[in-house]
CSV table of C-alpha atoms in Angstrom, one decimal:
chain,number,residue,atom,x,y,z
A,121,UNK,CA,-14.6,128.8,-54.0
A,122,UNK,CA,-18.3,128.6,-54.2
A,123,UNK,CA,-20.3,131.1,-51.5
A,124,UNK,CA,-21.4,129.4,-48.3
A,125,UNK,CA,-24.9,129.4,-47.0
A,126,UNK,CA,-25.6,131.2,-44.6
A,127,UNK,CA,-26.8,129.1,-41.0
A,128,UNK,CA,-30.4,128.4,-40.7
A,129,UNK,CA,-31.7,130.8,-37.7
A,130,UNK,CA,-33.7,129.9,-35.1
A,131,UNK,CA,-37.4,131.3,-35.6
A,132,UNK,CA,-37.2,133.6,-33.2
A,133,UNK,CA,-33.4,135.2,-33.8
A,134,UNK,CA,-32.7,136.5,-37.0
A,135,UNK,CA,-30.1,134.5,-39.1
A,136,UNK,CA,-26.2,134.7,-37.4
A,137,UNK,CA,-23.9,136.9,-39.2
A,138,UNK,CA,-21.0,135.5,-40.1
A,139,UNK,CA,-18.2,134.8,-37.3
A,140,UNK,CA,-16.9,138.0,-35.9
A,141,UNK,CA,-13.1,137.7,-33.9
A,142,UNK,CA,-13.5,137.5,-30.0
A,143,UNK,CA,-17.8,136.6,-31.1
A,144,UNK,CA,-19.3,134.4,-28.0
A,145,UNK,CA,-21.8,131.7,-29.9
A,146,UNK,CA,-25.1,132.3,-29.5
A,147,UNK,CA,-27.0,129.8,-27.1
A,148,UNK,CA,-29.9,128.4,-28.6
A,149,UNK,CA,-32.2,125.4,-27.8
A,150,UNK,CA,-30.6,123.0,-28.9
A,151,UNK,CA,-27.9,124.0,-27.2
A,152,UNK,CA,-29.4,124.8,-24.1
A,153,UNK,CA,-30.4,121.2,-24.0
A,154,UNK,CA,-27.4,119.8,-24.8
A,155,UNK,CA,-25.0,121.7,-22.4
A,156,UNK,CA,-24.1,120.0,-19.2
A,157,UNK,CA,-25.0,121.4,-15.9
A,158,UNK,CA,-22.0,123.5,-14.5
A,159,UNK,CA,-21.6,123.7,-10.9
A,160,UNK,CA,-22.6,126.9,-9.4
A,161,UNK,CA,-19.7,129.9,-9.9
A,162,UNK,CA,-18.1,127.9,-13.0
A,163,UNK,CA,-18.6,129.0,-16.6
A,164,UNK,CA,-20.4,126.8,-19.5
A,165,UNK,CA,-17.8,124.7,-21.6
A,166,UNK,CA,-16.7,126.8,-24.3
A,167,UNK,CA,-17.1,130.5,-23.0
A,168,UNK,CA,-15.0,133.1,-22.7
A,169,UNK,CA,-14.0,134.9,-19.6
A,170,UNK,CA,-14.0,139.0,-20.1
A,171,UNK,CA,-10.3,139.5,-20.1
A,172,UNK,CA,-8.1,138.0,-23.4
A,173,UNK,CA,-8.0,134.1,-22.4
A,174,UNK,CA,-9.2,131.6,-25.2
A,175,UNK,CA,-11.8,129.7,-24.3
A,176,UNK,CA,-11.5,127.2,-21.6
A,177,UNK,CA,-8.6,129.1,-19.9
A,178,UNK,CA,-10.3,129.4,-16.6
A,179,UNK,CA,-10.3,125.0,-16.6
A,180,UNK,CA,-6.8,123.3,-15.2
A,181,UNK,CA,-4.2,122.5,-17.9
A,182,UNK,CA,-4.4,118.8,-17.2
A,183,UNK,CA,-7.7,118.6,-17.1
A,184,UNK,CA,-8.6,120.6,-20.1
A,185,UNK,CA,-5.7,118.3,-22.2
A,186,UNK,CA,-7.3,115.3,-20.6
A,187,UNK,CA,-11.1,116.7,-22.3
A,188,UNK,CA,-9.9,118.0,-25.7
A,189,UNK,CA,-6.9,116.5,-26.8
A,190,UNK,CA,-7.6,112.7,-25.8
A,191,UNK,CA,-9.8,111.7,-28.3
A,192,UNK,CA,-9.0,114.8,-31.3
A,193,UNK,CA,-7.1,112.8,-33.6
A,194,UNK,CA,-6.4,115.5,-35.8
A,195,UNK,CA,-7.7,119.3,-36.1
A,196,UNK,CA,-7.3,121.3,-39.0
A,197,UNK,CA,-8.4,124.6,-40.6
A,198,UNK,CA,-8.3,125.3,-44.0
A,199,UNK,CA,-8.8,128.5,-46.6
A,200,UNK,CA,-9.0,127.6,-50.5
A,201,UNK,CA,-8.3,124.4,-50.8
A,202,UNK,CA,-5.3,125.1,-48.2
A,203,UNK,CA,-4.1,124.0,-44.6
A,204,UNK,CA,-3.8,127.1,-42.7
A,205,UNK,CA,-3.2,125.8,-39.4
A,206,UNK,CA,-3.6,122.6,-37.2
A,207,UNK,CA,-5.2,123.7,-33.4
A,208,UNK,CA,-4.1,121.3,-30.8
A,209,UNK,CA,-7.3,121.4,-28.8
A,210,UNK,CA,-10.8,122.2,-29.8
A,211,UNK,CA,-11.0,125.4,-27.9
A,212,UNK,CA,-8.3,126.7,-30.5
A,213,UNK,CA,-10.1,125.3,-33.5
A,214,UNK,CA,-13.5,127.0,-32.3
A,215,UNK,CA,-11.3,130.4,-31.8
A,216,UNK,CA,-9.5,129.9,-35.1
A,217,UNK,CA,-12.7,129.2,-37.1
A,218,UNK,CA,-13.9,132.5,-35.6
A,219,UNK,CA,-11.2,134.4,-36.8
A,220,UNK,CA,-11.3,133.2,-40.2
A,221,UNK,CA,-15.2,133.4,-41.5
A,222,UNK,CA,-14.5,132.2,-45.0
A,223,UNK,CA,-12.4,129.3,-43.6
A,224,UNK,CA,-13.7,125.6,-43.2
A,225,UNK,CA,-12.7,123.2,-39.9
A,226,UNK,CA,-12.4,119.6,-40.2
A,227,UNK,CA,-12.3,117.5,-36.9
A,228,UNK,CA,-11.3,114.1,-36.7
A,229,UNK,CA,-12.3,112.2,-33.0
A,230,UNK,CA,-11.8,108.9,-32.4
A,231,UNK,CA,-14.3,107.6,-29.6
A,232,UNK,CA,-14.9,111.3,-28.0
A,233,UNK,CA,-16.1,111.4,-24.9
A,234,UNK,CA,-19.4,112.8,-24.2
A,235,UNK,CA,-18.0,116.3,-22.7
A,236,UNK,CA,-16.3,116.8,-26.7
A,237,UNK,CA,-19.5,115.9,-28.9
A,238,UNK,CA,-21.2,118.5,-26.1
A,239,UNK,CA,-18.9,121.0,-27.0
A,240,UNK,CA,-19.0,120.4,-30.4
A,241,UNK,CA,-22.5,120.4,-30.6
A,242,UNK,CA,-22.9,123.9,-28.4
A,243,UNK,CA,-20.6,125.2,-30.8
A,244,UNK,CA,-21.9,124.2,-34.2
A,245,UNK,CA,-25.7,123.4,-33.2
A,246,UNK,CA,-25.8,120.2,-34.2
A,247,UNK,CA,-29.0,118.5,-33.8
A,248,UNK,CA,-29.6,116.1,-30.4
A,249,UNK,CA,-30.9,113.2,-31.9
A,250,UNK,CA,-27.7,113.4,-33.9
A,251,UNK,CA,-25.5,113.6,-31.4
A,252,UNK,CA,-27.0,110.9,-28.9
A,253,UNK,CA,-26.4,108.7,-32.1
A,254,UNK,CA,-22.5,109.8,-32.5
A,255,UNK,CA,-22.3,109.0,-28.6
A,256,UNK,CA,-24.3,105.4,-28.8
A,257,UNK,CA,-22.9,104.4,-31.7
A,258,UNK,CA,-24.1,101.0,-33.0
A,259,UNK,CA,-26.5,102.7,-35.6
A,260,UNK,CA,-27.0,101.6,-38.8
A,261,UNK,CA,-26.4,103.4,-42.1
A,262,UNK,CA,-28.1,107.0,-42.3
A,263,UNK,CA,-28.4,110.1,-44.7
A,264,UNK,CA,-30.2,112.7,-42.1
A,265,UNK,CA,-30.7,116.1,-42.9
A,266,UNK,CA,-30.8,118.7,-39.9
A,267,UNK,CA,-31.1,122.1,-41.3
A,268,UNK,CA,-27.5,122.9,-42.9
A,269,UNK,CA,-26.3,120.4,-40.9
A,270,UNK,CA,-25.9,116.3,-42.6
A,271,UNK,CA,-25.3,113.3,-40.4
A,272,UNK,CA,-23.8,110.9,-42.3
A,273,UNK,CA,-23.6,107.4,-40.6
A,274,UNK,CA,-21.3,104.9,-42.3
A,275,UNK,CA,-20.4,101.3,-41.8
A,276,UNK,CA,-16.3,100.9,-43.0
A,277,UNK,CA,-15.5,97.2,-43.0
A,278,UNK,CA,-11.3,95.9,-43.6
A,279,UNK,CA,-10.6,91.9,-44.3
A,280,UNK,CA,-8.3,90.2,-41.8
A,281,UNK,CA,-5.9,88.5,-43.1
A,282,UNK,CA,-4.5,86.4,-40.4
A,283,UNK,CA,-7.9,85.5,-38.8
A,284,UNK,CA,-10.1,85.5,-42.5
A,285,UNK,CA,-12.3,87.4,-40.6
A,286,UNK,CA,-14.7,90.5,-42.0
A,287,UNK,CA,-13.8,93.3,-39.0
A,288,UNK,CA,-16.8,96.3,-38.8
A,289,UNK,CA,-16.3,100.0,-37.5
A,290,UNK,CA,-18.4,102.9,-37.2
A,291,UNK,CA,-18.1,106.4,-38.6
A,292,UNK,CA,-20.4,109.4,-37.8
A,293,UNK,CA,-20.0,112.8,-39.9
A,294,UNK,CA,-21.3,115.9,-39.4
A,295,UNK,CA,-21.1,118.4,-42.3
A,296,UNK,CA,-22.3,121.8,-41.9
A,297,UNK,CA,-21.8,125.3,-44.3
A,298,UNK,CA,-17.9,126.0,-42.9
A,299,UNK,CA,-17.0,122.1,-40.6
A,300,UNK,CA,-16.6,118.9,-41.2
A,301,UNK,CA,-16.5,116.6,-38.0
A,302,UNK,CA,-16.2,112.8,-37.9
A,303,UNK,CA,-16.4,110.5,-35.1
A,304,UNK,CA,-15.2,107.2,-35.6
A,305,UNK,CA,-16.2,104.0,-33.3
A,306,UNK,CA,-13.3,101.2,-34.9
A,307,UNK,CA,-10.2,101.4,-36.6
A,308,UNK,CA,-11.6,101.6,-40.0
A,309,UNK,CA,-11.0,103.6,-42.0
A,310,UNK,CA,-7.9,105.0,-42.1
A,311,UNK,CA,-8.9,109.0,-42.3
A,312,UNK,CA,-5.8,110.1,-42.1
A,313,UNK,CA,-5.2,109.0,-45.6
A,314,UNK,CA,-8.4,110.5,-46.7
A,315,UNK,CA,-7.0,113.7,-45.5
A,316,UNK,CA,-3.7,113.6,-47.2
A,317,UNK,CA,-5.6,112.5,-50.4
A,318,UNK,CA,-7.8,115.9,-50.0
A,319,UNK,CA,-4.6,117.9,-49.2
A,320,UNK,CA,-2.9,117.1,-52.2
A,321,UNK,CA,-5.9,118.1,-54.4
A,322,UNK,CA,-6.8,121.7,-53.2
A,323,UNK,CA,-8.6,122.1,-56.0
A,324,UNK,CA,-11.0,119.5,-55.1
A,325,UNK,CA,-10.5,120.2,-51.4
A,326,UNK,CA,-11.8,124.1,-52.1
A,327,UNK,CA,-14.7,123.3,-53.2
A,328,UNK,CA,-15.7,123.0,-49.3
A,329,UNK,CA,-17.0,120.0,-46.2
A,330,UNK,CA,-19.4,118.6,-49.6
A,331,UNK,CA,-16.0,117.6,-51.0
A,332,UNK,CA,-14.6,116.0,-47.7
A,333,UNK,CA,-17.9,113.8,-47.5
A,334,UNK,CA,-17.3,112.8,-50.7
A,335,UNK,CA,-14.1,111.7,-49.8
A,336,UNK,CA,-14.9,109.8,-47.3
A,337,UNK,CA,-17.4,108.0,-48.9
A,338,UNK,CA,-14.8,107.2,-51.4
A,339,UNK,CA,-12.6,105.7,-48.9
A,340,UNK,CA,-15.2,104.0,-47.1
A,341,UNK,CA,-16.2,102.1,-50.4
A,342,UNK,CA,-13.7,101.5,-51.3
A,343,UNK,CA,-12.5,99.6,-48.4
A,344,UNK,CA,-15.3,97.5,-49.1
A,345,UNK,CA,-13.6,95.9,-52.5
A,346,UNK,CA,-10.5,93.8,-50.4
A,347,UNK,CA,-13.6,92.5,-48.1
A,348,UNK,CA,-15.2,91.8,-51.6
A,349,UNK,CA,-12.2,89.4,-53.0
A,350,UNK,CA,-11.4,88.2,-49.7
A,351,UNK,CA,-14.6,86.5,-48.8
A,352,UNK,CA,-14.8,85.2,-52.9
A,353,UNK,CA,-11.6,83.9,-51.7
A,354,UNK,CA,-13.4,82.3,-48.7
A,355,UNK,CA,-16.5,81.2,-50.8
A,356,UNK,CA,-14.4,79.6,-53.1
A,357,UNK,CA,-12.1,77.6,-50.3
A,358,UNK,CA,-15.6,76.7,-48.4
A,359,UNK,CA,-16.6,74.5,-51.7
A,360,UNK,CA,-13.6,72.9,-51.8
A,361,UNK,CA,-14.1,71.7,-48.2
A,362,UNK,CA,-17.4,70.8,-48.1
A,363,UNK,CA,-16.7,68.9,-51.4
A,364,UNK,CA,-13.5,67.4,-49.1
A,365,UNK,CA,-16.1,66.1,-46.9
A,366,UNK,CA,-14.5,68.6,-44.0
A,367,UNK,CA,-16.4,68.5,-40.3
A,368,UNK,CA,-15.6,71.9,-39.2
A,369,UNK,CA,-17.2,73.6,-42.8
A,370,UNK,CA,-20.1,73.7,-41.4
A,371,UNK,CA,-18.9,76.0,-38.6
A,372,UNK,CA,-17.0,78.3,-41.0
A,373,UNK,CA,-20.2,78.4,-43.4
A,374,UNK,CA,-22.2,79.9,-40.8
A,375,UNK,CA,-19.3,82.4,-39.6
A,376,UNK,CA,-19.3,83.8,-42.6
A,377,UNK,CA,-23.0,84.1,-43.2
A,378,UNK,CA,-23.2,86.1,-40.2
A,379,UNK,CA,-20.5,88.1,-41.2
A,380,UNK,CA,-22.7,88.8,-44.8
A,381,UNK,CA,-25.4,89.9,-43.3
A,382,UNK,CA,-23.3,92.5,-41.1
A,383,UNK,CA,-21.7,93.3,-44.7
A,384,UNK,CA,-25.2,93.6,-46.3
A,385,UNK,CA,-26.6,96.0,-43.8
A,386,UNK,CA,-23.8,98.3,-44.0
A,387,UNK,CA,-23.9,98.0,-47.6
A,388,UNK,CA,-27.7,98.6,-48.8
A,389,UNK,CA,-28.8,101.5,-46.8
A,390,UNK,CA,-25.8,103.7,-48.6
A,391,UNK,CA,-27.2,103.1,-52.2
A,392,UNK,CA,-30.3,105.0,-51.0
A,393,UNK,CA,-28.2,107.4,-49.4
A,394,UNK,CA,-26.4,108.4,-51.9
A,395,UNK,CA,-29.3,108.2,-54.3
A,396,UNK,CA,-31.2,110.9,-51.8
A,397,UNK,CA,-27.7,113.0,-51.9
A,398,UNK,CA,-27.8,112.8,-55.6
A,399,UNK,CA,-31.9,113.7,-55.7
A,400,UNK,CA,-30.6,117.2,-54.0
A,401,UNK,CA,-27.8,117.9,-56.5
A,402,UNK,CA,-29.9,121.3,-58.1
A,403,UNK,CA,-31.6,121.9,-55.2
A,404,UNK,CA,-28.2,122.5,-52.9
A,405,UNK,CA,-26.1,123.9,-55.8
A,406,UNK,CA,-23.8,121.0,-55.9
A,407,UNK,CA,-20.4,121.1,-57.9
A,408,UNK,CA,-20.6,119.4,-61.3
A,409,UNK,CA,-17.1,118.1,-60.1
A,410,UNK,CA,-18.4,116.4,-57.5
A,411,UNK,CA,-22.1,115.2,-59.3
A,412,UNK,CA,-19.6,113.0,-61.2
A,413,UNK,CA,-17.5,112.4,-58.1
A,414,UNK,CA,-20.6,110.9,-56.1
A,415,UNK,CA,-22.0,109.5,-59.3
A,416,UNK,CA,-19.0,107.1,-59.1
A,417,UNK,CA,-19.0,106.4,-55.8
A,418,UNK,CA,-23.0,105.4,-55.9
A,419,UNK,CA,-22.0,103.0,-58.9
A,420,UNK,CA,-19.4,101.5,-56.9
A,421,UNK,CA,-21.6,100.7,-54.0
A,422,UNK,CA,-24.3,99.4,-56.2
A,423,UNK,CA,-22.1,96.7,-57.1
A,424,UNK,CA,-20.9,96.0,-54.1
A,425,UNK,CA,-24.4,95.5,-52.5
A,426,UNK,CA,-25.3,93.3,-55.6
A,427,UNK,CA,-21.9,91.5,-54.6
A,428,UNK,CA,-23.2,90.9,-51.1
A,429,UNK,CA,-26.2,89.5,-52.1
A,430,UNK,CA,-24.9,87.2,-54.6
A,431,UNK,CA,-22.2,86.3,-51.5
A,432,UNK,CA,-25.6,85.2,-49.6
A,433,UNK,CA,-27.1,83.6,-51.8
A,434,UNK,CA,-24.3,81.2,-52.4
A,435,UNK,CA,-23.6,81.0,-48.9
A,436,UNK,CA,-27.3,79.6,-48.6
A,437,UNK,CA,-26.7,77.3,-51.7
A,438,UNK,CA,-23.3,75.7,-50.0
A,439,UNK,CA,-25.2,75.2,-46.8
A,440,UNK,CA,-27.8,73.2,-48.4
A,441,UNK,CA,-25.5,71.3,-50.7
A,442,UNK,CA,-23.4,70.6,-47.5
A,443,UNK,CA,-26.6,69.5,-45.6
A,444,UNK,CA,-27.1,67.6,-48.0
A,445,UNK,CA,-24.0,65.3,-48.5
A,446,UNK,CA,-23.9,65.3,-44.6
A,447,UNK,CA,-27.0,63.7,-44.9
A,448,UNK,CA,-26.1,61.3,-47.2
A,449,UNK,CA,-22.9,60.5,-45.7
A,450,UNK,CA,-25.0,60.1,-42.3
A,451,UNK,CA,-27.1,57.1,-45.1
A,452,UNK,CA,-24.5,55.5,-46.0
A,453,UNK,CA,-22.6,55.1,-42.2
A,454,UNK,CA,-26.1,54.2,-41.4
A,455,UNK,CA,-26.4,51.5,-43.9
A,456,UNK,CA,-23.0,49.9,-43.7
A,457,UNK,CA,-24.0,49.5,-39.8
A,458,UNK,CA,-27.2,48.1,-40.7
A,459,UNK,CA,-25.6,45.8,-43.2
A,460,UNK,CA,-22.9,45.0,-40.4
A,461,UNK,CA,-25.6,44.4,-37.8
A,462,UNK,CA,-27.4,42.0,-40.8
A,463,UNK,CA,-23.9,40.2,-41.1
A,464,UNK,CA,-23.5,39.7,-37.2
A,465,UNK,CA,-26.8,38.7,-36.5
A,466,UNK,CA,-26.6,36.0,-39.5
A,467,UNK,CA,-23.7,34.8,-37.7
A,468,UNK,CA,-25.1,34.6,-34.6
A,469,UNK,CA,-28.1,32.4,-35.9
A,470,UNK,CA,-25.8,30.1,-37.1
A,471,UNK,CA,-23.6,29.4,-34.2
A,472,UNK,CA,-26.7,30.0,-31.5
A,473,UNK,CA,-28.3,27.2,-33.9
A,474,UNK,CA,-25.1,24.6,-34.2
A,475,UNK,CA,-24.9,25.6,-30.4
A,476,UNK,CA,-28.4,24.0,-29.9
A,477,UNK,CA,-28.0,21.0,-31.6
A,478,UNK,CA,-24.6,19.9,-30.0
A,479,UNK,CA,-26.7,20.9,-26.5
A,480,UNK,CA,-29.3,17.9,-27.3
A,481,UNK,CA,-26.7,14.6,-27.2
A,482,UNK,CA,-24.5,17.0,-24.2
A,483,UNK,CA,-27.6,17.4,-22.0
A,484,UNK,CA,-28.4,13.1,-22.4
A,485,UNK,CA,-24.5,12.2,-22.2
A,486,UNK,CA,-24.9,14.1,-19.1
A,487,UNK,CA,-28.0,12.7,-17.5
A,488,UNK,CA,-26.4,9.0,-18.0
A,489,UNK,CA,-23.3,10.3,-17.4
A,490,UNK,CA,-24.4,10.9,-13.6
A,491,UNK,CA,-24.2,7.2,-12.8
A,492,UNK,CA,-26.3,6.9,-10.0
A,493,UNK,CA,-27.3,3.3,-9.0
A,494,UNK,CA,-30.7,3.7,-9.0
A,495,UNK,CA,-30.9,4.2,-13.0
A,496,UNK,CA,-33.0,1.8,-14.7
A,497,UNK,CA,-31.6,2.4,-18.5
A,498,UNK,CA,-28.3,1.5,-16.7
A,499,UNK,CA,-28.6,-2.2,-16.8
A,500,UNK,CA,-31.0,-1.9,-19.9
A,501,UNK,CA,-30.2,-4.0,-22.5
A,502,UNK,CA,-31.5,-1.5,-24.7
A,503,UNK,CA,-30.3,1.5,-22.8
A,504,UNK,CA,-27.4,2.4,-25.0
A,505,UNK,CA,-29.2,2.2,-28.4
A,506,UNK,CA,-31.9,3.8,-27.1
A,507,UNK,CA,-29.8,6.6,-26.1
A,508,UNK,CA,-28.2,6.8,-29.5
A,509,UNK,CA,-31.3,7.3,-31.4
A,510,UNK,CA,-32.4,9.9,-29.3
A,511,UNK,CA,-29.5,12.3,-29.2
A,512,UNK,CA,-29.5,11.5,-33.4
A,513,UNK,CA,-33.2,11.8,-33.5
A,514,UNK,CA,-32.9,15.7,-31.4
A,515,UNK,CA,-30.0,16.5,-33.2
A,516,UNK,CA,-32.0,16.0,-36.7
A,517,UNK,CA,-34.9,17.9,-35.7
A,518,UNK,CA,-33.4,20.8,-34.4
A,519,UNK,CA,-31.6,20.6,-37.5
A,520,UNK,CA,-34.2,20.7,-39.9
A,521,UNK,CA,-36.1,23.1,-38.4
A,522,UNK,CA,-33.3,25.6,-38.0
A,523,UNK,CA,-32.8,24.8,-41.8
A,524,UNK,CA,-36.0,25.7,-42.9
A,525,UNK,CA,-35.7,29.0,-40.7
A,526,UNK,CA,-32.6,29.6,-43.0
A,527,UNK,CA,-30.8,29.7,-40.2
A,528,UNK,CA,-28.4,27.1,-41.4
């Protein structure tokens, strides 16, 4: 098993030996500013009372099972490669790690609550910053660098089946000389897998926490590939329907778009991150194992991200075709209304016209249709004829004129 580096010290202690049995942490700034305020008479989180109690005996059962065991998924410690033992609580994985110097803890927490990163973060000194990110969550993909000590922040993705949606989660790691620690915001990935994966492979396991991130790179990459061919799948089901001439593909189009971008920035920021982790290969003395290890991963997330952006692009391309045939379909219901409107107003000429003329000999039949006595075309011997000829001589001109109107 390679030789650990030592801790970086603080500049003014001199660097920490390593863990001695029964050895009460040192306190420094960082952790100073990172404890919480204990009411007056209590002890600090962590500490150990003078007689033989682990630490965080002098706290209540419940309340101490409540803190440390809600949240641990699973704590193990391990020495070459090999499982060693599996502490229930933090408390025993701090007093463990202690009495093993050449062993190496990995935590797994699963939305911790701020009392656990706290103690973690006395206990290890991870950095602040880092670990008001692990309790916020909702940060994007990171490669930070805090003496010893990486924070790793990942974005795992899973398809859904049942819903064809693209589901995101959150996972924070923390990698220091002899720990591994990951918090994970979301059900993906499935860690537990990545653990019996390393478990089997002691060989690959021994070579210490730069293996485990490896891992879990590995896992969270290649989570990404069912996302991959399930939104093809999508892409290639959208054409169809916008093709189909479906309403709602419009909706879905843009569903997933938003999803792709999501996708995109949990995809792009790791091809720099694991081009900087690469860039510090000779500098850190990694493995040759694990170069080629990480070399893999990085050309797997290469294509991924290329994958995304080709996924966006013709995500933008559909939208735009799909605009476009609404728009045409929008011309075409627009000009078979227009040519309907044409139709019924062509009608109506014609019938308001016939309507017009047959009103001319109505409206005279109806004046000497009255038959008052006082009516001098009554008793006209010209009275009829005369009303003849004009009821014909209306009738024609209204017709010719509505005839050269082309309304006839």
């Amino acid at each position: 098993m390679p030789q650990r580096r030592a801790r970086p010290a603080d500049k003014d202690q001199p660097a920490r030996p390593p863990r001695p049995v029964n050895h009460t942490p040192r306190r420094s700034v960082w952790r100073r500013a990172l404890a919480p305020v204990q009411p007056p008479g209590s002890q600090p989180s962590g500490s150990q009372s003078s007689g033989p109690q682990p630490p965080g005996a002098d706290a209540p059962p419940d309340r101490r099972d409540r803190a440390e065991v809600a949240s641990v998924v699973e704590a193990a410690l391990y020495r070459d490669g090999v499982r060693v033992s599996s502490p229930a609580t933090l408390a025993d994985t701090y007093r463990e790690l202690r009495e093993q110097p050449d062993g190496m803890a990995w935590i797994g927490l699963a939305r911790p609550t701020d009392g656990e990163l706290h103690s973690l973060a006395a206990e290890f000194d991870l950095h602040p910053l880092a670990v008001e990110d692990a309790m916020e969550a909702h940060q994007r993909p990171k490669l930070e660098r805090y003496g010893e000590t990486l924070f790793v922040v990942l974005r795992a993705a899973r398809y859904l089946d049942a819903l064809e949606e693209v589901e995101f989660g959150e996972l924070h790691v923390f990698v220091g000389p002899d720990f591994v620690i990951t918090v994970r915001h979301g059900a993906a990935p499935d860690l537990s897998a990545v653990r019996r994966r390393m478990e089997e492979s002691p060989e690959l396991l021994k070579l210490g926490p730069e293996a485990v991130l490896y891992a879990i790179l590995d896992a969270v990459v290649d989570g990404y590939a069912p996302v991959v061919a399930g939104v093809q799948n999508d892409i290639d089901e959208i054409e169809t329907e916008v093709f189909r001439g479906d309403p709602e593909v419009s909706r879905r189009i843009y569903e997933l778009s938003r999803e792709m971008v999501e996708f995109q920035r949990a995809t792009r920021p790791l091809v720099g991150m694991l081009h900087g982790l690469m860039a510090g290969f000779a500098k850190y003395g990694t493995d040759e194992e694990l170069q080629r290890y990480l070399r893999d991963v990085a050309d797997h997330v290469t294509h991924t991200s290329e994958r995304v952006d080709t996924f966006r692009q013709a995500l933008t391309e559909i939208l735009t075709v799909n605009a476009t045939l609404v728009t045409q379909q929008q011309n075409t219901e627009m000009r078979a209304l227009a040519e309907a409107g044409f139709e019924q107003n062509e009608e109506i000429k014609k019938i308001s016209s016939w309507a017009a003329i047959l009103f001319a000999p109505t409206l005279v039949g109806t004046i000497y249709g009255m038959n008052f006595t006082h009516m001098p075309e009554l008793h006209w011997v010209l009275g009829y004829p005369f009303a003849i000829a004009l009821m014909g001589v209306v009738c024609t001109s209204l017709y010719v004129i509505f005839k050269r109107r082309d309304w006839l």
